[in-house]
Amino acid sequence: MSHPQSPDRFHEDKASFTVRGAGTPDIEVGVEAIRTTLKTLPTRPGVYRMQDARGDVLYVGKARALRNRVANYTQVDRLPKRLQRMVAQTRSMTIVTTNSEAEALLLEAQLIKRFRPPYNVLLRDDKSFPFILLREDHSFPRVQKHRGARKYKGRYYGPFASAGSVTRTINALQKLFLLRSCTDSFFANRSRPCLLFQIKRCSAPCVQRIDEAGYAELVKDAQDFLGGRSTAVQKKLGEAMQAASEAMDFEQAAVLRDRLKALTFIQGSQAINAEGLGDADIFALATKGGAMCIQAFFIRGGQNWGHRSFFPVHTAEVAEDEVLASFMAQFYEEVPPPRLILSDRTPVECELIAQALGERAGAKVRIEVPQRGTRTRLIRQAQRNAVEALDRRLAETTTQAKVLEEMVETFGLDGVPDRIEIYDNSHIQGSHALGAMVVAGPEGFRKNAYRKFNMKNPETSNDDFAMMREMFERRFGRAAREDPDRDSGEWPDLVLIDGGKGQLSAARAILEDLGIEDVCMIGIAKGPHHGREGREIFHMPDGREISFPINHPVLFYLQRLRDEVHRFAIGAHRQKRSKAISTSSLDEVPGIGPSRKKALLMHFGTAKAVKSAALEDLLKAPGVSKAVARQIYDYFHE
């Protein structure tokens, strides 16, 4: 078996095969497709995928013995209604063999996350977890917030429940250990300390106010603090403060006193007392009214790094211990498992989950259900938080349902929209133009469905109507080609356009040109006083104009949708602008890598100077051969 963290651990293309069937949805045809697959199934461990007539994944499951597990689906009378419906839609299966059941469990979690099948319990959480990164690629390491792939060399601490938890901890690190948080380019160009040094949140290594050895000592203290050894840090600060006081260095003693007070405050502000627990995650499940909530507390180094509520979907007819098991497998697909997991109940296949997570973590992982002592108090607190979070969710859902029903009545929609798409454009006098689409549903925003559209036609970049045409042609043209029957759930029930009557008419004309005439569209325009919220006018395709009282809940809801697409469009535009600023015309020259690009810029000063340089001048640059110089010159002088 390959290493658990290896990116090519599962060789699916080598280990999978597909058996396809045909016909309309029918349970007998589905059973026959499964029986056809059974003829070639091995008894070894693996993962199976149920697929419908279109090839879309209906369900992902794992098995210790594939033949025995898949054979159960042919015993239709013994299956719950949910799985009977799945079998009725099954027309093909894809099989992936693995070396062990634990490996199959990890692969199952990967595939559920990738395909999001409708018959699996899904951990619907669009936000990745933030971490604190202590960089190690600089002589004066930087502390920063980090999300996504771990591409930087350094130590990662987390997960944290929210970006706010990370920000508070970084602020604490700055107060306690005076670590820098600035970028390397900012660091390299300082001639005097910045404001953070003045307010005693940085030791100003950029201007040599601290040497490398002294800064390394601060970094070590920060590592001890994040690793749960805060008592040792507290003792060290106390002794240093006492020594400074005895040496009559009262200014330094005051600095150390303030750092000691900050550490004491942090230790006393923990929401729960997890001292002595080390690294652990705590889970508790609550259920009510057909909905489920799983509350998670993250304990690292005996410190509470926050908590988050999760609301898994597709849980009908699924036992709570099965939901918890599926949740854990998917949750730790993204988050490194700690050595201890505490839960208010035992998940199904508990030992297998612990084994699989241990393989992923490279260390033994224990899953425990505390029965006595201080750990039971932690579990009770997590249970209480789960119940309260579920009550809030149900109350919000009820309110949201009322708002959607009133919106249906006001705008004359066919029913409560399951998928709402909101569109907006962003550009500055035509530069870096892009379109943005956000998606919402009864459960809230679906951030994994957000899309941005970089304008490919230069003629459209300064024309809002042309930008909308390009965006709609790409979005709905592709949908019409790939899903003409509209049974994938990816077609909108309602489209909101940030614009008035003109934009709405243009959007309708675009869809009519594509042969799409039944998508409901509404335009949101600012009222006569553009700067005043609550005066929006909603334009209907039939020419009606609708407005709401300032405090109307439907208005609040639609404003929230409009503001979200604004936020997403502006953020994407800023990213595109920042990327353009950091790029150079030298990036496009074939054969010019980072080191040669740097040498050219150091020699000529700017990319513009390189572009206008004569061939003889290019030959004088360090590391530039005659062939490379000719290549650069020809590229810019075609």
XYZ file of C-alpha atoms in Angstrom:
638
model
C 0.000 0.000 0.000
C 1.316 3.473 -0.845
C 1.770 6.200 1.742
C -1.569 7.615 3.025
C -0.625 11.178 1.956
C 0.593 10.204 -1.513
C -1.334 12.098 -4.224
C -1.414 9.042 -6.471
C -2.355 6.606 -3.774
C -5.470 5.306 -5.522
C -4.862 4.270 -9.130
C -8.510 4.290 -10.135
C -7.917 4.061 -13.893
C -5.893 0.878 -13.388
C -8.194 -0.717 -10.834
C -11.672 0.083 -12.137
C -14.003 -1.271 -14.764
C -17.562 -0.393 -15.808
C -20.545 -2.563 -16.703
C -23.309 -0.602 -18.411
C -26.991 -1.340 -18.893
C -29.790 0.404 -20.738
C -33.491 1.150 -20.486
C -35.902 3.417 -18.662
C -35.956 3.733 -14.836
C -37.230 0.431 -13.490
C -36.305 -1.599 -10.430
C -36.080 -4.892 -12.336
C -33.768 -3.375 -14.921
C -31.683 -1.916 -12.089
C -31.377 -5.302 -10.375
C -30.392 -6.900 -13.682
C -27.634 -4.312 -14.181
C -26.321 -5.115 -10.691
C -26.464 -8.884 -11.379
C -24.490 -8.343 -14.586
C -21.817 -6.586 -12.557
C -21.801 -9.406 -9.972
C -20.629 -11.921 -12.605
C -17.198 -10.303 -12.741
C -16.864 -9.009 -9.176
C -13.981 -10.180 -6.972
C -14.338 -10.833 -3.244
C -11.540 -8.411 -2.344
C -12.009 -4.968 -0.736
C -12.994 -1.993 -2.838
C -15.420 0.791 -3.645
C -18.452 0.661 -5.940
C -20.384 3.458 -7.644
C -24.007 3.172 -8.715
C -24.731 5.212 -11.861
C -27.928 6.115 -13.703
C -28.619 5.937 -17.464
C -26.758 9.240 -17.993
C -23.700 8.011 -16.100
C -24.293 10.332 -13.133
C -23.227 8.852 -9.794
C -26.157 7.901 -7.551
C -24.291 6.304 -4.660
C -20.758 5.485 -3.517
C -20.159 2.590 -1.130
C -17.222 0.585 0.199
C -16.950 -3.089 1.000
C -14.645 -5.586 2.661
C -15.745 -8.134 0.010
C -17.197 -6.452 -3.068
C -19.129 -9.455 -4.362
C -20.914 -10.050 -1.033
C -21.758 -6.381 -0.484
C -23.087 -5.655 -3.970
C -25.137 -8.864 -3.937
C -27.227 -7.368 -1.114
C -28.695 -4.835 -3.574
C -30.360 -7.647 -5.514
C -32.442 -8.517 -2.396
C -34.813 -5.631 -3.035
C -37.379 -6.545 -0.378
C -34.753 -6.204 2.352
C -33.680 -2.722 1.279
C -35.104 0.486 2.762
C -37.259 2.622 0.448
C -34.399 5.032 -0.131
C -32.131 2.326 -1.551
C -34.980 0.776 -3.532
C -35.372 4.091 -5.346
C -31.629 4.095 -5.987
C -31.648 0.559 -7.427
C -34.559 1.523 -9.703
C -32.380 4.250 -11.234
C -29.163 2.195 -11.442
C -28.032 1.335 -14.973
C -24.300 0.815 -14.515
C -21.646 0.355 -11.865
C -17.995 1.318 -11.569
C -15.812 -0.851 -9.359
C -12.481 0.156 -7.790
C -10.454 -2.510 -5.997
C -8.224 -1.577 -3.044
C -5.669 -3.330 -0.871
C -7.679 -3.113 2.358
C -11.033 -2.079 3.750
C -9.423 0.922 5.451
C -8.094 2.102 2.107
C -11.567 1.586 0.642
C -13.047 3.786 3.372
C -10.647 6.615 2.525
C -11.341 6.292 -1.191
C -15.098 6.254 -0.531
C -14.808 9.597 1.285
C -12.793 11.030 -1.619
C -15.378 9.985 -4.195
C -18.345 11.194 -2.136
C -16.691 14.593 -1.890
C -15.978 14.628 -5.632
C -19.346 13.407 -6.956
C -21.745 14.451 -4.122
C -24.165 11.575 -4.892
C -27.863 12.067 -4.012
C -28.154 8.820 -2.013
C -25.096 9.309 0.218
C -25.083 11.227 3.475
C -23.275 14.445 2.534
C -21.257 16.797 4.660
C -22.516 20.005 3.060
C -19.979 22.617 4.088
C -18.622 24.887 1.400
C -15.974 26.590 3.508
C -12.494 25.153 3.863
C -10.903 25.259 7.288
C -8.389 27.997 8.081
C -5.001 27.189 9.582
C -2.172 29.243 11.051
C 1.034 28.896 9.055
C 4.413 29.635 10.609
C 6.598 29.960 7.516
C 10.090 28.435 7.492
C 11.309 29.679 4.100
C 12.805 32.910 5.487
C 15.447 33.714 8.084
C 12.760 35.666 9.965
C 9.659 33.406 9.768
C 6.282 34.993 9.147
C 3.008 34.043 10.868
C -0.075 34.129 8.630
C -3.553 32.751 8.014
C -3.718 29.930 5.469
C -6.387 28.036 3.544
C -6.091 25.426 0.820
C -3.167 23.308 -0.359
C -0.050 23.228 1.793
C 2.400 24.580 -0.759
C 4.596 26.586 1.609
C 7.372 25.188 3.762
C 6.512 25.649 7.414
C 4.404 24.421 10.308
C 0.632 24.363 10.015
C -1.541 24.667 13.107
C -5.247 23.921 13.009
C -7.954 23.459 12.046
C -9.603 26.561 13.431
C -13.372 26.782 13.410
C -13.471 30.160 11.681
C -11.355 32.935 10.235
C -12.205 34.963 13.348
C -10.586 32.305 15.560
C -7.424 32.478 13.453
C -7.356 36.285 13.560
C -7.701 36.320 17.344
C -4.896 33.778 17.720
C -2.591 35.657 15.329
C -3.272 38.849 17.285
C -2.318 36.956 20.435
C 0.891 35.698 18.798
C 1.787 39.240 17.784
C 1.233 40.549 21.320
C 3.018 37.657 22.976
C 5.903 36.902 20.635
C 6.207 39.992 18.409
C 6.316 37.900 15.213
C 6.059 39.623 11.868
C 2.968 39.119 9.681
C 4.032 41.248 6.678
C 4.822 39.889 3.214
C 8.403 39.246 2.147
C 8.346 42.141 -0.338
C 7.095 44.567 2.337
C 9.764 43.224 4.725
C 12.548 43.692 2.178
C 11.697 47.316 1.409
C 11.434 48.780 4.910
C 13.819 51.507 6.038
C 12.110 52.165 9.372
C 9.711 50.207 11.611
C 6.017 50.126 10.743
C 3.081 50.867 13.046
C 3.015 47.309 14.442
C 6.398 47.931 16.059
C 5.118 51.160 17.594
C 2.139 49.400 19.195
C 4.362 46.533 20.413
C 3.041 43.839 18.068
C 6.206 43.219 16.086
C 9.906 43.097 16.933
C 10.849 44.876 13.642
C 13.370 42.355 12.277
C 13.053 44.197 8.937
C 15.231 47.026 10.282
C 17.454 44.907 12.554
C 15.768 45.871 15.825
C 16.247 42.189 16.714
C 18.906 39.777 15.469
C 18.269 36.385 13.884
C 19.049 34.427 17.055
C 16.732 36.553 19.166
C 13.933 36.214 16.633
C 14.464 32.445 16.455
C 13.936 32.335 20.240
C 10.592 34.145 19.798
C 9.599 31.669 17.079
C 10.415 28.746 19.373
C 8.240 30.253 22.127
C 5.384 30.645 19.624
C 5.760 27.015 18.582
C 5.632 25.963 22.232
C 2.492 28.044 22.752
C 0.720 26.632 19.689
C 1.867 23.137 20.631
C 0.181 23.317 24.025
C 3.228 24.135 26.143
C 1.934 27.538 27.244
C 2.834 26.870 30.906
C 6.510 26.651 29.985
C 6.210 29.897 28.020
C 4.483 31.559 30.970
C 7.266 30.446 33.341
C 9.968 31.673 30.952
C 8.315 35.113 30.596
C 7.929 35.394 34.358
C 11.579 34.604 34.981
C 12.688 37.072 32.270
C 10.485 39.803 33.744
C 11.925 39.190 37.212
C 15.494 39.301 35.877
C 14.825 42.566 34.014
C 13.301 44.088 37.141
C 16.292 43.080 39.290
C 18.620 44.563 36.656
C 16.706 47.860 36.934
C 15.680 47.544 33.261
C 12.129 48.608 33.987
C 11.240 49.353 30.364
C 12.003 45.763 29.311
C 10.257 44.461 32.444
C 7.124 46.411 31.467
C 7.192 44.884 27.961
C 7.506 41.386 29.417
C 4.755 42.162 31.931
C 2.378 43.128 29.101
C 3.206 39.933 27.226
C 2.620 37.885 30.380
C -0.750 39.587 30.924
C -1.746 38.813 27.330
C -0.866 35.133 27.823
C -2.816 34.951 31.084
C -5.837 36.564 29.416
C -5.759 34.060 26.552
C -5.518 31.126 28.938
C -8.496 32.430 30.906
C -10.659 33.208 27.861
C -11.036 29.645 26.621
C -14.707 28.781 26.107
C -14.146 25.305 27.541
C -11.522 23.880 29.852
C -9.574 21.366 27.779
C -6.371 21.404 29.798
C -4.528 18.090 29.637
C -6.498 16.903 26.599
C -3.707 17.572 24.077
C -4.922 17.337 20.482
C -8.524 16.165 20.189
C -11.774 16.722 18.315
C -15.123 16.473 20.090
C -18.345 15.555 18.269
C -21.964 15.482 19.396
C -25.070 14.835 17.308
C -28.589 16.234 17.733
C -31.695 15.416 15.699
C -35.087 17.097 15.534
C -37.852 17.457 12.988
C -36.068 15.293 10.426
C -32.917 17.457 10.580
C -29.536 16.655 12.101
C -26.721 18.768 13.522
C -23.213 17.631 14.393
C -21.316 19.982 16.678
C -17.519 19.891 16.522
C -15.022 21.355 19.004
C -11.371 21.590 17.954
C -8.835 21.181 20.754
C -5.155 21.573 19.913
C -2.442 21.609 22.535
C -5.089 21.747 25.262
C -6.500 24.988 23.791
C -9.978 25.432 22.378
C -9.567 26.597 18.789
C -13.285 27.100 18.224
C -16.318 25.078 17.250
C -18.522 24.715 14.195
C -21.961 23.283 13.487
C -22.514 20.928 10.543
C -25.858 19.967 9.029
C -25.432 16.831 6.899
C -28.006 16.228 4.171
C -29.619 13.103 2.713
C -30.010 11.665 6.214
C -33.607 10.418 5.888
C -33.939 6.724 6.809
C -30.277 6.633 7.888
C -29.368 5.660 11.468
C -27.596 8.289 13.573
C -24.486 6.150 14.103
C -24.234 5.665 10.306
C -24.557 9.414 9.754
C -21.774 10.023 12.282
C -19.512 7.444 10.615
C -20.047 8.944 7.160
C -19.506 12.435 8.580
C -16.176 11.482 10.171
C -14.861 9.860 6.997
C -15.723 12.935 4.886
C -14.652 15.466 7.535
C -11.138 14.038 7.815
C -10.775 13.938 4.040
C -9.780 17.627 4.351
C -8.648 17.953 7.973
C -5.668 16.051 9.463
C -7.024 13.751 12.199
C -5.851 14.269 15.795
C -4.796 11.296 17.880
C -7.972 11.442 19.990
C -11.593 11.794 18.874
C -14.296 12.066 21.522
C -17.912 11.442 20.557
C -21.272 11.246 22.282
C -21.986 7.913 20.551
C -20.075 5.133 18.832
C -20.117 5.379 15.016
C -20.677 2.220 13.004
C -17.450 0.425 12.094
C -15.659 2.475 14.739
C -12.486 0.370 14.689
C -12.290 0.529 10.887
C -12.669 4.332 10.911
C -9.957 4.652 13.553
C -7.655 2.387 11.513
C -8.265 4.367 8.303
C -7.717 7.712 10.027
C -4.563 6.349 11.634
C -3.217 5.447 8.200
C -3.970 8.960 7.004
C -2.410 10.613 10.069
C 0.601 8.317 10.216
C -0.110 7.658 13.913
C -2.602 5.725 15.987
C -6.023 7.414 16.268
C -8.452 6.557 19.085
C -12.228 7.130 18.968
C -13.718 7.167 22.472
C -17.150 7.708 24.029
C -16.417 9.124 27.536
C -18.455 7.604 30.373
C -17.130 9.541 33.380
C -14.805 12.332 34.442
C -14.077 15.728 32.960
C -14.398 14.479 29.389
C -18.094 13.768 29.904
C -18.561 17.465 30.739
C -16.989 18.359 27.405
C -19.354 15.978 25.623
C -22.379 17.447 27.430
C -21.310 20.937 26.415
C -20.973 19.827 22.787
C -24.422 18.178 22.976
C -25.961 21.376 24.347
C -24.368 23.394 21.554
C -25.639 20.907 18.956
C -29.232 21.166 20.218
C -29.096 24.965 20.326
C -27.574 25.191 16.844
C -30.234 22.852 15.451
C -33.023 24.905 17.043
C -31.599 28.063 15.475
C -31.313 26.328 12.116
C -34.906 25.128 12.205
C -36.131 28.594 13.207
C -34.145 30.187 10.376
C -35.418 27.580 7.921
C -39.014 28.270 8.946
C -38.496 32.011 8.502
C -36.731 31.456 5.184
C -39.590 29.241 3.981
C -42.123 31.967 4.797
C -40.049 34.555 2.925
C -39.748 32.305 -0.134
C -43.464 31.546 -0.115
C -44.267 35.262 0.020
C -41.805 35.891 -2.813
C -43.553 33.219 -4.898
C -46.890 34.911 -4.330
C -45.594 38.443 -5.023
C -43.776 37.630 -8.245
C -46.207 34.938 -9.430
C -43.609 32.154 -9.585
C -44.588 28.549 -10.320
C -43.307 27.389 -6.938
C -40.609 27.882 -4.313
C -37.319 28.092 -6.263
C -34.800 25.400 -5.386
C -31.975 27.124 -7.279
C -31.657 30.893 -7.646
C -28.850 32.313 -9.767
C -27.782 35.957 -9.410
C -25.584 37.699 -12.011
C -23.397 40.805 -12.009
C -20.484 42.311 -13.979
C -17.337 44.006 -12.722
C -14.702 46.071 -14.556
C -12.899 49.426 -14.414
C -13.326 51.244 -17.742
C -13.242 47.898 -19.493
C -10.075 46.578 -17.846
C -9.960 43.097 -16.239
C -13.658 42.597 -17.075
C -15.452 39.584 -15.668
C -18.948 38.347 -14.918
C -20.016 36.668 -11.697
C -22.729 34.173 -10.784
C -23.719 33.181 -7.255
C -26.221 30.469 -6.379
C -28.707 30.277 -3.511
C -31.372 27.818 -2.423
C -33.769 27.253 0.456
C -30.824 26.186 2.641
C -28.743 29.305 1.861
C -25.854 30.133 -0.447
C -24.212 27.275 -2.358
C -20.676 28.579 -2.566
C -19.315 25.530 -4.354
C -21.605 26.456 -7.296
C -20.325 30.041 -7.644
C -18.769 30.854 -11.032
C -16.798 33.708 -12.551
C -16.599 34.388 -16.272
C -13.474 36.087 -17.620
C -14.489 38.047 -20.696
C -12.737 36.459 -23.686
C -13.921 38.891 -26.360
C -12.043 42.241 -26.051
C -14.967 44.059 -27.695
C -17.295 43.185 -24.828
C -15.114 44.367 -21.940
C -16.482 47.927 -21.789
C -20.109 47.136 -22.610
C -22.310 45.777 -19.799
C -24.883 44.412 -22.255
C -22.226 42.637 -24.316
C -20.641 41.224 -21.149
C -24.012 39.839 -20.091
C -24.476 38.310 -23.540
C -21.125 36.536 -23.374
C -21.772 35.326 -19.815
C -25.274 34.020 -20.590
C -24.213 32.385 -23.863
C -21.500 30.473 -22.036
C -23.607 29.555 -18.981
C -26.854 28.572 -20.685
C -25.316 27.405 -23.956
C -23.300 24.837 -22.062
C -26.316 23.849 -19.933
C -28.426 23.350 -23.066
C -25.747 21.150 -24.638
C -24.888 19.049 -21.597
C -28.263 18.796 -19.861
C -31.064 19.367 -22.383
C -33.553 17.370 -20.277
C -32.838 19.547 -17.205
C -32.780 16.636 -14.787
C -29.387 17.341 -13.195
C -30.673 20.011 -10.798
C -28.244 22.543 -12.301
C -30.862 24.624 -14.130
C -32.094 27.739 -12.277
C -35.692 28.127 -11.201
C -35.166 31.878 -10.925
C -32.553 34.255 -12.378
C -31.893 37.634 -10.750
C -30.049 40.276 -12.753
C -28.453 43.303 -11.156
C -29.881 45.896 -13.523
C -33.020 47.596 -14.754
C -35.430 47.138 -17.610
C -32.711 47.364 -20.286
C -30.539 44.630 -18.789
C -33.568 42.396 -18.249
C -34.724 42.795 -21.871
C -31.194 42.077 -23.118
C -30.922 38.962 -20.971
C -34.281 37.661 -22.211
C -33.230 38.249 -25.823
C -30.004 36.294 -25.259
C -31.891 33.272 -23.893
C -34.455 33.460 -26.682
C -31.603 33.304 -29.219
C -30.500 30.105 -27.476
C -34.040 28.719 -27.698
C -34.636 29.061 -23.941
C -37.863 30.861 -23.138
C -39.107 29.382 -19.862
C -36.478 30.563 -17.342
C -38.040 33.056 -14.927
C -36.016 36.292 -14.735
C -36.242 39.403 -12.534
C -34.188 42.576 -12.778
C -33.121 44.438 -9.608
C -32.657 48.171 -10.185
C -31.893 50.942 -7.753
C -34.745 53.362 -7.169
C -34.835 57.061 -7.981
C -32.442 57.799 -5.086
C -29.535 55.523 -5.978
C -27.754 55.851 -2.675
C -30.707 54.769 -0.534
C -31.250 51.134 0.413
C -34.833 49.902 0.324
C -35.911 51.871 -2.765
C -35.066 49.070 -5.210
C -37.446 48.439 -8.101
C -37.939 44.878 -9.352
C -38.627 44.593 -13.086
C -40.696 41.662 -14.337
C -40.534 40.187 -17.865
C -44.140 41.260 -18.494
C -43.252 44.903 -17.852
C -44.527 45.132 -14.268
C -42.488 47.055 -11.712
C -42.678 45.931 -8.077
C -41.349 47.670 -4.981
C -41.527 46.777 -1.299
C -41.825 48.709 1.960
C -38.403 49.482 3.432
C -38.621 46.856 6.211
C -40.185 44.084 4.151
C -38.550 40.639 4.711
C -38.672 39.746 0.994
C -36.797 42.947 0.214
C -34.162 42.094 2.827
C -33.743 38.646 1.299
C -33.346 39.929 -2.266
C -30.961 42.667 -1.130
C -28.853 39.986 0.539
C -28.695 38.016 -2.718
C -27.759 41.145 -4.661
C -25.091 42.131 -2.111
C -23.566 38.643 -2.235
C -23.089 38.745 -6.016
C -21.598 42.257 -5.622
C -19.144 40.933 -3.021
C -18.155 37.943 -5.134
C -17.779 39.967 -8.359
C -15.691 42.692 -6.713
C -13.492 40.143 -4.933
C -12.873 38.212 -8.154
C -12.104 41.466 -9.972
C -9.565 42.471 -7.314
C -7.855 39.100 -7.584
C -7.653 39.430 -11.349
C -6.299 42.973 -11.056
C -3.687 41.930 -8.465
C -2.563 39.046 -10.630
C -2.211 41.340 -13.631
C -0.112 43.784 -11.583
C 2.279 41.025 -10.498
C 2.728 39.610 -14.028
C 5.284 40.761 -16.560
C 5.478 40.728 -20.346
C 8.556 38.516 -19.888
C 6.273 35.756 -18.572
C 5.022 35.190 -22.127
C 8.454 34.723 -23.715
C 9.065 30.998 -24.407
C 12.030 29.568 -22.539
C 12.292 32.395 -19.989
C 11.996 30.915 -16.510
C 11.910 32.676 -13.122
C 15.695 32.823 -12.643
C 16.426 34.188 -16.125
C 13.527 36.637 -15.830
C 14.978 37.891 -12.532
C 18.451 38.255 -14.088
C 17.041 40.303 -16.985
C 15.080 42.575 -14.675
C 18.105 43.091 -12.421
C 20.212 44.009 -15.463
C 17.751 46.238 -17.365
C 15.580 47.462 -14.482
C 12.155 47.008 -16.108
C 10.390 44.658 -18.515
C 9.829 47.630 -20.831
C 13.587 48.163 -21.057
C 14.085 44.486 -21.931
C 11.415 44.764 -24.613
C 13.115 47.736 -26.292
C 16.707 46.479 -25.872
C 18.869 45.826 -28.913
C 20.196 42.353 -29.598
C 23.728 43.422 -28.611
C 22.452 44.746 -25.256
C 20.591 41.506 -24.541
C 23.817 39.562 -25.038
C 25.428 41.568 -22.232
C 22.886 40.372 -19.652
C 24.216 37.653 -17.297
C 23.179 34.122 -18.169
C 21.778 35.049 -21.606
C 23.240 33.055 -24.465
C 23.194 34.116 -28.109
C 20.259 31.802 -28.840
C 18.243 33.089 -25.882
C 18.995 36.698 -26.762
C 17.808 36.087 -30.330
C 14.658 34.383 -29.007
C 13.842 37.358 -26.745
C 14.576 39.909 -29.461
C 12.499 38.096 -32.079
C 9.576 37.741 -29.682
C 9.332 41.493 -29.104
C 10.247 42.560 -32.665
C 8.088 40.392 -34.858
